[in-house]
Short mmCIF file of C-alpha atoms in Angstrom, two decimals:
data_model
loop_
_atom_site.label_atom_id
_atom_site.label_comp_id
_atom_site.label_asym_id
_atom_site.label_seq_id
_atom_site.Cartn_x
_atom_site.Cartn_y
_atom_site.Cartn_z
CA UNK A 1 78.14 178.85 116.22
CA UNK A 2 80.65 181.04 114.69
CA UNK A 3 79.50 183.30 111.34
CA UNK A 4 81.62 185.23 109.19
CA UNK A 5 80.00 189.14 107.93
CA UNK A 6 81.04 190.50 104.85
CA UNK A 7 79.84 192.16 102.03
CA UNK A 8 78.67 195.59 104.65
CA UNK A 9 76.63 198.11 102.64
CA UNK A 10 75.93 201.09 104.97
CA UNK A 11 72.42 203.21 103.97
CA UNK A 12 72.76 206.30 105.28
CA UNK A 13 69.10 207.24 106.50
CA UNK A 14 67.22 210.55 104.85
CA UNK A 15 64.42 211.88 105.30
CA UNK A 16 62.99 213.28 101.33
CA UNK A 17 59.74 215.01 102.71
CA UNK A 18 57.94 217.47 99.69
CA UNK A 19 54.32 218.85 101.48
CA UNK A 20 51.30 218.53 103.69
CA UNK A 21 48.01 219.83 103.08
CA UNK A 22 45.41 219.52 105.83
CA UNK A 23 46.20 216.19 108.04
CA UNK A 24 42.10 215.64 108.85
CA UNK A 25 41.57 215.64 104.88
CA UNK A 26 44.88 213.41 104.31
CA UNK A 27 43.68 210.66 106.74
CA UNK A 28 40.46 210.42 104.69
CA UNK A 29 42.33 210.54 101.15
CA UNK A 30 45.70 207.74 102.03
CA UNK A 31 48.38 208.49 99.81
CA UNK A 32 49.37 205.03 100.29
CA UNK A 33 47.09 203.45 98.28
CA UNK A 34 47.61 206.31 95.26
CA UNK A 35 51.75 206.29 95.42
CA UNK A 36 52.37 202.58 95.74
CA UNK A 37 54.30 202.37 93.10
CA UNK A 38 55.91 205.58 93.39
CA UNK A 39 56.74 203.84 97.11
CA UNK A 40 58.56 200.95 95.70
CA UNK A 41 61.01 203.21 93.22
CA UNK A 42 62.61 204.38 96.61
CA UNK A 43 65.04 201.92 97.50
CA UNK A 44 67.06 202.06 100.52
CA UNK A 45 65.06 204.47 102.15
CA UNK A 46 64.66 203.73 105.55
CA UNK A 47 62.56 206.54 106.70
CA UNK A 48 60.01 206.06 103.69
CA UNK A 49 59.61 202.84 105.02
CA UNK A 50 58.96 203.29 107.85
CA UNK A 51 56.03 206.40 106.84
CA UNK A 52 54.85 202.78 104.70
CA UNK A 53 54.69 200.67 107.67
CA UNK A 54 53.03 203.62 109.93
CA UNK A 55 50.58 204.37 107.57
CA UNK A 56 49.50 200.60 106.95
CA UNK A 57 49.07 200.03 110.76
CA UNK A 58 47.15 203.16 111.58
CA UNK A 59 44.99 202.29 108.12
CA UNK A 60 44.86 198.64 108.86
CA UNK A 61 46.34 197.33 106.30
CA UNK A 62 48.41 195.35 107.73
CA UNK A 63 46.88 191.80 107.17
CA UNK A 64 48.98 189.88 104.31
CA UNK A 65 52.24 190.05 105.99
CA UNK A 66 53.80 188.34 102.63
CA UNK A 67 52.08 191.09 100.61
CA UNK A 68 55.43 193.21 98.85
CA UNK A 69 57.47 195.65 100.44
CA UNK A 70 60.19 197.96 99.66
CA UNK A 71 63.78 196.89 98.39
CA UNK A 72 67.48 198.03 100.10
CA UNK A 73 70.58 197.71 97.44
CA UNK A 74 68.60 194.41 95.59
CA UNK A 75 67.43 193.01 99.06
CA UNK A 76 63.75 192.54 98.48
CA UNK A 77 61.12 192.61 101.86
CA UNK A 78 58.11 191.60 101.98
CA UNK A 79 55.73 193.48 104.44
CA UNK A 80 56.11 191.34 107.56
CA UNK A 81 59.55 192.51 107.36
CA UNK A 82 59.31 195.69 106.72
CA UNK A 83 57.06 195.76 110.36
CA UNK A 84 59.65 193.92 112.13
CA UNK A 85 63.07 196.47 110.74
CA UNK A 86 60.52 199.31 111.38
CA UNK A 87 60.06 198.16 115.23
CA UNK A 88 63.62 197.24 115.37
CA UNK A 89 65.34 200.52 114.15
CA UNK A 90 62.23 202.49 116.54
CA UNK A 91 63.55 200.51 119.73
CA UNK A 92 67.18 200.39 118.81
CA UNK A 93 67.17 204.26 117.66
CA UNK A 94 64.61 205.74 119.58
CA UNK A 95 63.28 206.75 115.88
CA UNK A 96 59.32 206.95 115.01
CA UNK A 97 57.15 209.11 112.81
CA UNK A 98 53.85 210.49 113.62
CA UNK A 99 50.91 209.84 111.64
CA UNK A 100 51.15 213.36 110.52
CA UNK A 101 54.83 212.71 109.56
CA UNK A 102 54.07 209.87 108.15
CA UNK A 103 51.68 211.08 105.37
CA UNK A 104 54.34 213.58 104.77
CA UNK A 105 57.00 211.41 104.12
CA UNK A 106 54.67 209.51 101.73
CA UNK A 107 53.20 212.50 99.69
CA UNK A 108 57.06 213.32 99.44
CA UNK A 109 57.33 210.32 97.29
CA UNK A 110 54.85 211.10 94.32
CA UNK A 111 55.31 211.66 91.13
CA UNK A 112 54.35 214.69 89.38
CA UNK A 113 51.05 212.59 87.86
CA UNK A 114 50.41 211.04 91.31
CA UNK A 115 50.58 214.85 92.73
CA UNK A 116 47.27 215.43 90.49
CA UNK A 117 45.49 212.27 91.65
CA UNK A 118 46.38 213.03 95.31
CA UNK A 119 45.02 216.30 95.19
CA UNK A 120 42.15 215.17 93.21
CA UNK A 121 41.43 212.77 96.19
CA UNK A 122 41.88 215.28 99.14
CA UNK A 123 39.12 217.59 96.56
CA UNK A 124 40.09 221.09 96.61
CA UNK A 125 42.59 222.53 98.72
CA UNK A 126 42.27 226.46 99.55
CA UNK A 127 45.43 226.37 101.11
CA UNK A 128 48.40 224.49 100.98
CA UNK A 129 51.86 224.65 102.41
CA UNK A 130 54.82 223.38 100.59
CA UNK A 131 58.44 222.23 100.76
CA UNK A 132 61.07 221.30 98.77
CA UNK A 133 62.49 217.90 99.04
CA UNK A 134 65.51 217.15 101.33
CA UNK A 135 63.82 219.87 103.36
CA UNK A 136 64.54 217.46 106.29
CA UNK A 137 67.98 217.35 106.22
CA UNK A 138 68.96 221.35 105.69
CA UNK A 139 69.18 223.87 108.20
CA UNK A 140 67.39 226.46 105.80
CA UNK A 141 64.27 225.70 103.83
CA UNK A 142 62.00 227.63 101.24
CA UNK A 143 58.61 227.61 102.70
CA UNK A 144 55.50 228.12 99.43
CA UNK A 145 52.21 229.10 101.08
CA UNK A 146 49.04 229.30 98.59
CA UNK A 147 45.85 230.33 99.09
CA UNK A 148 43.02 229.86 96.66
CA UNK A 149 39.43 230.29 98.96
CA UNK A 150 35.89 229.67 97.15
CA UNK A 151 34.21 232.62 95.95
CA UNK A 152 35.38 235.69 93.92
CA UNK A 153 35.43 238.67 96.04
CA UNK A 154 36.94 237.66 98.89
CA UNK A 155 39.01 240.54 100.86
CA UNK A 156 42.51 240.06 101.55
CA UNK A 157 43.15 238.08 104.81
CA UNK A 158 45.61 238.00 107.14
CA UNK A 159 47.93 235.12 107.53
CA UNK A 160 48.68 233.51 111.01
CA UNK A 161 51.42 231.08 110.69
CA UNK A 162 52.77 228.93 113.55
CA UNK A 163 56.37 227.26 113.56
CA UNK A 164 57.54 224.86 116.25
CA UNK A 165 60.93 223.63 116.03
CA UNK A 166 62.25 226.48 113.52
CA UNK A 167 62.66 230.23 113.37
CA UNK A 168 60.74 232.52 110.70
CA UNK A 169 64.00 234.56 109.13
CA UNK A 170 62.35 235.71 106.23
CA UNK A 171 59.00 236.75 105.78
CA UNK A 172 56.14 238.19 107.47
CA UNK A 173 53.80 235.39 109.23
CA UNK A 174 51.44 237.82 109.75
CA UNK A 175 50.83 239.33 105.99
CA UNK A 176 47.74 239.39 104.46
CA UNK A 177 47.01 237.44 101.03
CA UNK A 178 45.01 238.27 98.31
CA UNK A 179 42.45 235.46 96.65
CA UNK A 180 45.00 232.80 94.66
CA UNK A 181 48.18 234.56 96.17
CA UNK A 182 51.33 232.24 96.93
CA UNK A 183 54.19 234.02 99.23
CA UNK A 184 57.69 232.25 100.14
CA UNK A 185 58.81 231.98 104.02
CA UNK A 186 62.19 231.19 104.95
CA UNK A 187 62.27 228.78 107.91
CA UNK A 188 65.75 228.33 110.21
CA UNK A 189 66.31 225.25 111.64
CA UNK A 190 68.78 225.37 114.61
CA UNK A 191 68.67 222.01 115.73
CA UNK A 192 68.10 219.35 112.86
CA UNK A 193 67.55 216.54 115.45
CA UNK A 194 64.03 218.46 116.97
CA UNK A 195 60.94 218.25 114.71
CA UNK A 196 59.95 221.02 112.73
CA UNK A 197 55.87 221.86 112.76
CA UNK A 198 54.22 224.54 110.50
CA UNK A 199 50.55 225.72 110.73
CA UNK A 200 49.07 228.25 108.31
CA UNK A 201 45.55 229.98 109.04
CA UNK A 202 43.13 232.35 106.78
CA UNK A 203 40.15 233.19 107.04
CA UNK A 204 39.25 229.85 108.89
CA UNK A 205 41.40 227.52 106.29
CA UNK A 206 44.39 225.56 107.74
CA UNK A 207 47.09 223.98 106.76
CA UNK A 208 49.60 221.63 108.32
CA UNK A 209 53.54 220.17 107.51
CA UNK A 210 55.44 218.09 109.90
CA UNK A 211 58.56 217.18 109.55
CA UNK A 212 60.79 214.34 111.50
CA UNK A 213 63.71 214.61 112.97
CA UNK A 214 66.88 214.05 111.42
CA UNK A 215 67.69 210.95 111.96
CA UNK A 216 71.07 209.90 113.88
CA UNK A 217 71.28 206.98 112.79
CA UNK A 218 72.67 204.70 109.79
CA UNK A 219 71.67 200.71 108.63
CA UNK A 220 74.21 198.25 107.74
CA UNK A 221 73.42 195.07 105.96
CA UNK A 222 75.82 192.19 106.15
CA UNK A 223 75.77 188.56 105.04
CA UNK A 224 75.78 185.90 107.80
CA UNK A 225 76.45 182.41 106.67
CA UNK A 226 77.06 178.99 108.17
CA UNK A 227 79.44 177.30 108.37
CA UNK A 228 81.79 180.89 108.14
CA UNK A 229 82.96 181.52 104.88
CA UNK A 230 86.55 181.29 106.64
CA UNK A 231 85.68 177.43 106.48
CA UNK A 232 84.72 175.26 103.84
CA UNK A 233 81.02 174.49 102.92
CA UNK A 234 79.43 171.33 104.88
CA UNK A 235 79.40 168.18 103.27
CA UNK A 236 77.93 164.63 103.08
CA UNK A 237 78.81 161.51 101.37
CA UNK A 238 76.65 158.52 100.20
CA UNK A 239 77.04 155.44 98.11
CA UNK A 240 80.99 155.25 98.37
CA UNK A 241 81.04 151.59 100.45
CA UNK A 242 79.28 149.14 103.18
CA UNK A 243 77.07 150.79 105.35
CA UNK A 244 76.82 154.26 103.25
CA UNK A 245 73.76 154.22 101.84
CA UNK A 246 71.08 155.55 104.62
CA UNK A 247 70.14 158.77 104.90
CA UNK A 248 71.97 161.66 106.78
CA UNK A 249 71.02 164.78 107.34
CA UNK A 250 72.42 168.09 109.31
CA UNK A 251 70.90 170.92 110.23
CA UNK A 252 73.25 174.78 109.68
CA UNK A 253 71.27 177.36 111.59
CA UNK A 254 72.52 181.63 111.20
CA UNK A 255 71.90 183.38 114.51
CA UNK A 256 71.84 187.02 114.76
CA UNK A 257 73.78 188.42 117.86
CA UNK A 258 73.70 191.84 117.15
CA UNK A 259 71.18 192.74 115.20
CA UNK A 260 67.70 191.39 113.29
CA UNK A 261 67.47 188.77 110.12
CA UNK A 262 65.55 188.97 106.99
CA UNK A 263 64.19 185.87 106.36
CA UNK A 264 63.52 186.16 102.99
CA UNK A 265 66.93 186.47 101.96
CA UNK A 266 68.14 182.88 103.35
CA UNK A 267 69.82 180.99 100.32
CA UNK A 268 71.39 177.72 100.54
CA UNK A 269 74.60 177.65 98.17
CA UNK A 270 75.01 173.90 97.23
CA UNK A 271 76.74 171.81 95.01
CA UNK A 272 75.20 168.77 94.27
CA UNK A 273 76.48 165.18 92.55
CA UNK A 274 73.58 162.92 92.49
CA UNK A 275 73.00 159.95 89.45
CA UNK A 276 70.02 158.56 91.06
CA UNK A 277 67.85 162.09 91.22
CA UNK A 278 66.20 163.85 93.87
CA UNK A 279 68.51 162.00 97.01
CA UNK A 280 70.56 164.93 98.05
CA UNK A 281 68.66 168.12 98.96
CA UNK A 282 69.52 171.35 101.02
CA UNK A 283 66.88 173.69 102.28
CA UNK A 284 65.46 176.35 104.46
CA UNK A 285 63.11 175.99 107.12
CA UNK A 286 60.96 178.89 106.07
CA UNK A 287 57.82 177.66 108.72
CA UNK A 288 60.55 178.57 111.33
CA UNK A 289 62.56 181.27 110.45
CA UNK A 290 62.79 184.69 112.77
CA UNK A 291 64.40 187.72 112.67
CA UNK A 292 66.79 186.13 115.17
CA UNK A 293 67.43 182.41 113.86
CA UNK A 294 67.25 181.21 110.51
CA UNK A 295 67.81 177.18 109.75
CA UNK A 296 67.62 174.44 107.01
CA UNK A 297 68.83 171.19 106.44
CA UNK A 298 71.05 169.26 104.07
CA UNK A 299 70.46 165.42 103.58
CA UNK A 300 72.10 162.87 101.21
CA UNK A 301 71.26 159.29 100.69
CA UNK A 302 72.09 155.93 98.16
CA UNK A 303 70.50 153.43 96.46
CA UNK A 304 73.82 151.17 96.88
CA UNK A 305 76.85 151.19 97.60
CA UNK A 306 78.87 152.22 94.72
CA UNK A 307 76.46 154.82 93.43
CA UNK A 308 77.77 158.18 94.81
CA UNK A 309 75.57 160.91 96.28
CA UNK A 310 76.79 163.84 97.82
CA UNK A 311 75.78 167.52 98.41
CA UNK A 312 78.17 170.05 99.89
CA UNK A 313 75.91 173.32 101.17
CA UNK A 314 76.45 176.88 103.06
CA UNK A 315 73.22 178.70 104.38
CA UNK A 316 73.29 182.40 103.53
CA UNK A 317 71.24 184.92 105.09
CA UNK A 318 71.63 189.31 105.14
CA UNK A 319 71.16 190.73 108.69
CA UNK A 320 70.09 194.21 109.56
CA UNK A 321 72.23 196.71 112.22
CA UNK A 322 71.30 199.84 113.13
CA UNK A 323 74.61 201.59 114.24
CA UNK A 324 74.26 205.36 115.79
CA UNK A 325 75.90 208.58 114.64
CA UNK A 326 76.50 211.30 116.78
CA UNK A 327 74.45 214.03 117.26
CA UNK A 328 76.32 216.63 115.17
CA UNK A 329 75.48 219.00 111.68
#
């Protein structure tokens, strides 16, 4: 069955990562269920879906696949899909976050109120390394480290700070910090396609950030339809003599080649002349639909002879590619 793609939006795929306090106290506290609706303001974000998606399988949360997801450009998906473009853009990309990565990706989408109530739920944090956003996609980024112990004489402590994946170029990772003190690091990042880990000690307090890879990839959405928009919609006729009046039905099915569907998007245009009510109908098969074949049906009948029905219908439904970039700066 031949389809006709049009309508290609291309997303390209960044990372916006803020900071990560201590991953054992972030597992405990899940930002998920504080930033959800921060979440769902960041459409077309690929790589914050996929932190969503992470975070709901390692929490469990992952029963009510038809529970609501994240949007691309207007294209609303539900959580079952979100799951499957996850798993398809890991396989076809080679592109998955951490757990660790994946609460940083998803503190990096709070709001400045959410901020408070995330901290409020990890309790009190003596020290805490952050980042600006976009950190993930620049070769140089602003490092903040704060430390605020308990107590009120503490002696200043020496700082031990660990970087994978990046070079300290300014700064001292082994200065010492007074009580409440906050110093800046710059961290280099040669190669933006490695991941980037930072771990800050004092005095027995840690602190971890983790940031992905850049990804080298982009996703393009297109609409598949059948019959091809090159052709006219399919049609049936009822009522118009003898022998006319039974009903017929025909099934138009969209199969992806190339990439995976979204089921929820699957439309049936139709145009519909029908006297008698309800006796032309077009619709999806739902129950049935994949993220490789999507189908429905279109089905006219009469009441007699000379009392035209007829339905004319095209099954519409947005596919997801995942086409790779080269690994360049």
């Amino acid at each position: 069955m031949s389809m006709h793609r049009c309508a290609l939006t291309s997303l390209t795929v960044a990372s916006h990562l803020l900071f990560l306090n201590s991953f054992a106290l972030a597992q405990a506290c899940d930002p998920a269920e504080i930033l959800r609706t921060d979440i769902l303001k960041y459409d077309s974000n690929i790589t914050v879906m996929m932190a969503d998606v992470r975070n709901r399988v390692s929490s469990h949360q992952s029963n009510d696949q038809q529970q609501g997801g994240f949007s691309y450009s207007g294209i609303k998906l539900n959580y079952g899909e979100e799951k499957w473009l996850s798993d398809y853009i890991s396989e076809q990309a080679d592109f998955r976050l951490s757990q660790q990565e994946a609460i940083s990706v998803l503190k990096a989408t709070l709001s400045e109120s959410s901020v408070r109530a995330y901290e409020a739920c990890l309790g009190s944090q003596k020290l805490v390394i952050s980042i600006p956003d976009l950190a993930g996609s620049d070769s140089d980024i602003l490092v903040d480290v704060k430390w605020t112990p308990d107590g009120v004489d503490v002696p200043a402590s020496k700082l031990n700070l660990n970087i994978s994946g990046g070079e300290l170029i300014e700064g001292d990772q082994k200065s010492r910090f007074e009580r409440g003190e906050a110093r800046i690091f710059k961290i280099h990042r040669a190669n933006l396609f490695e991941p980037l880990s930072i771990k800050a000690t004092i005095r027995g307090d840690r602190a971890e950030v983790y940031l992905p890879r850049k990804p080298n990839f982009k996703v393009v959405f297109a609409e598949l339809y059948d019959p091809p928009m090159s052709q006219g919609p399919h049609g049936i006729r009822r009522g118009v003599g003898d022998n006319t009046t039974d009903l017929a039905k025909y099934d138009l099915c969209v199969i992806s080649e190339e990439g995976i569907l979204i089921p929820s998007t699957a439309y049936m245009q139709k145009d519909i002349v029908d006297g008698q009510g309800g006796r032309a109908f077009a619709d999806v098969d739902h129950a049935t639909a994949s993220g490789h074949k999507v189908c429905g049906t279109v089905g006219a009948s009469s009441g007699g002879a000379f009392s035209l029905v007829q339905i004319t219908a095209r099954l519409r439904v947005f596919e997801v590619k995942v086409v790779k970039l080269p690994d360049t700066q």
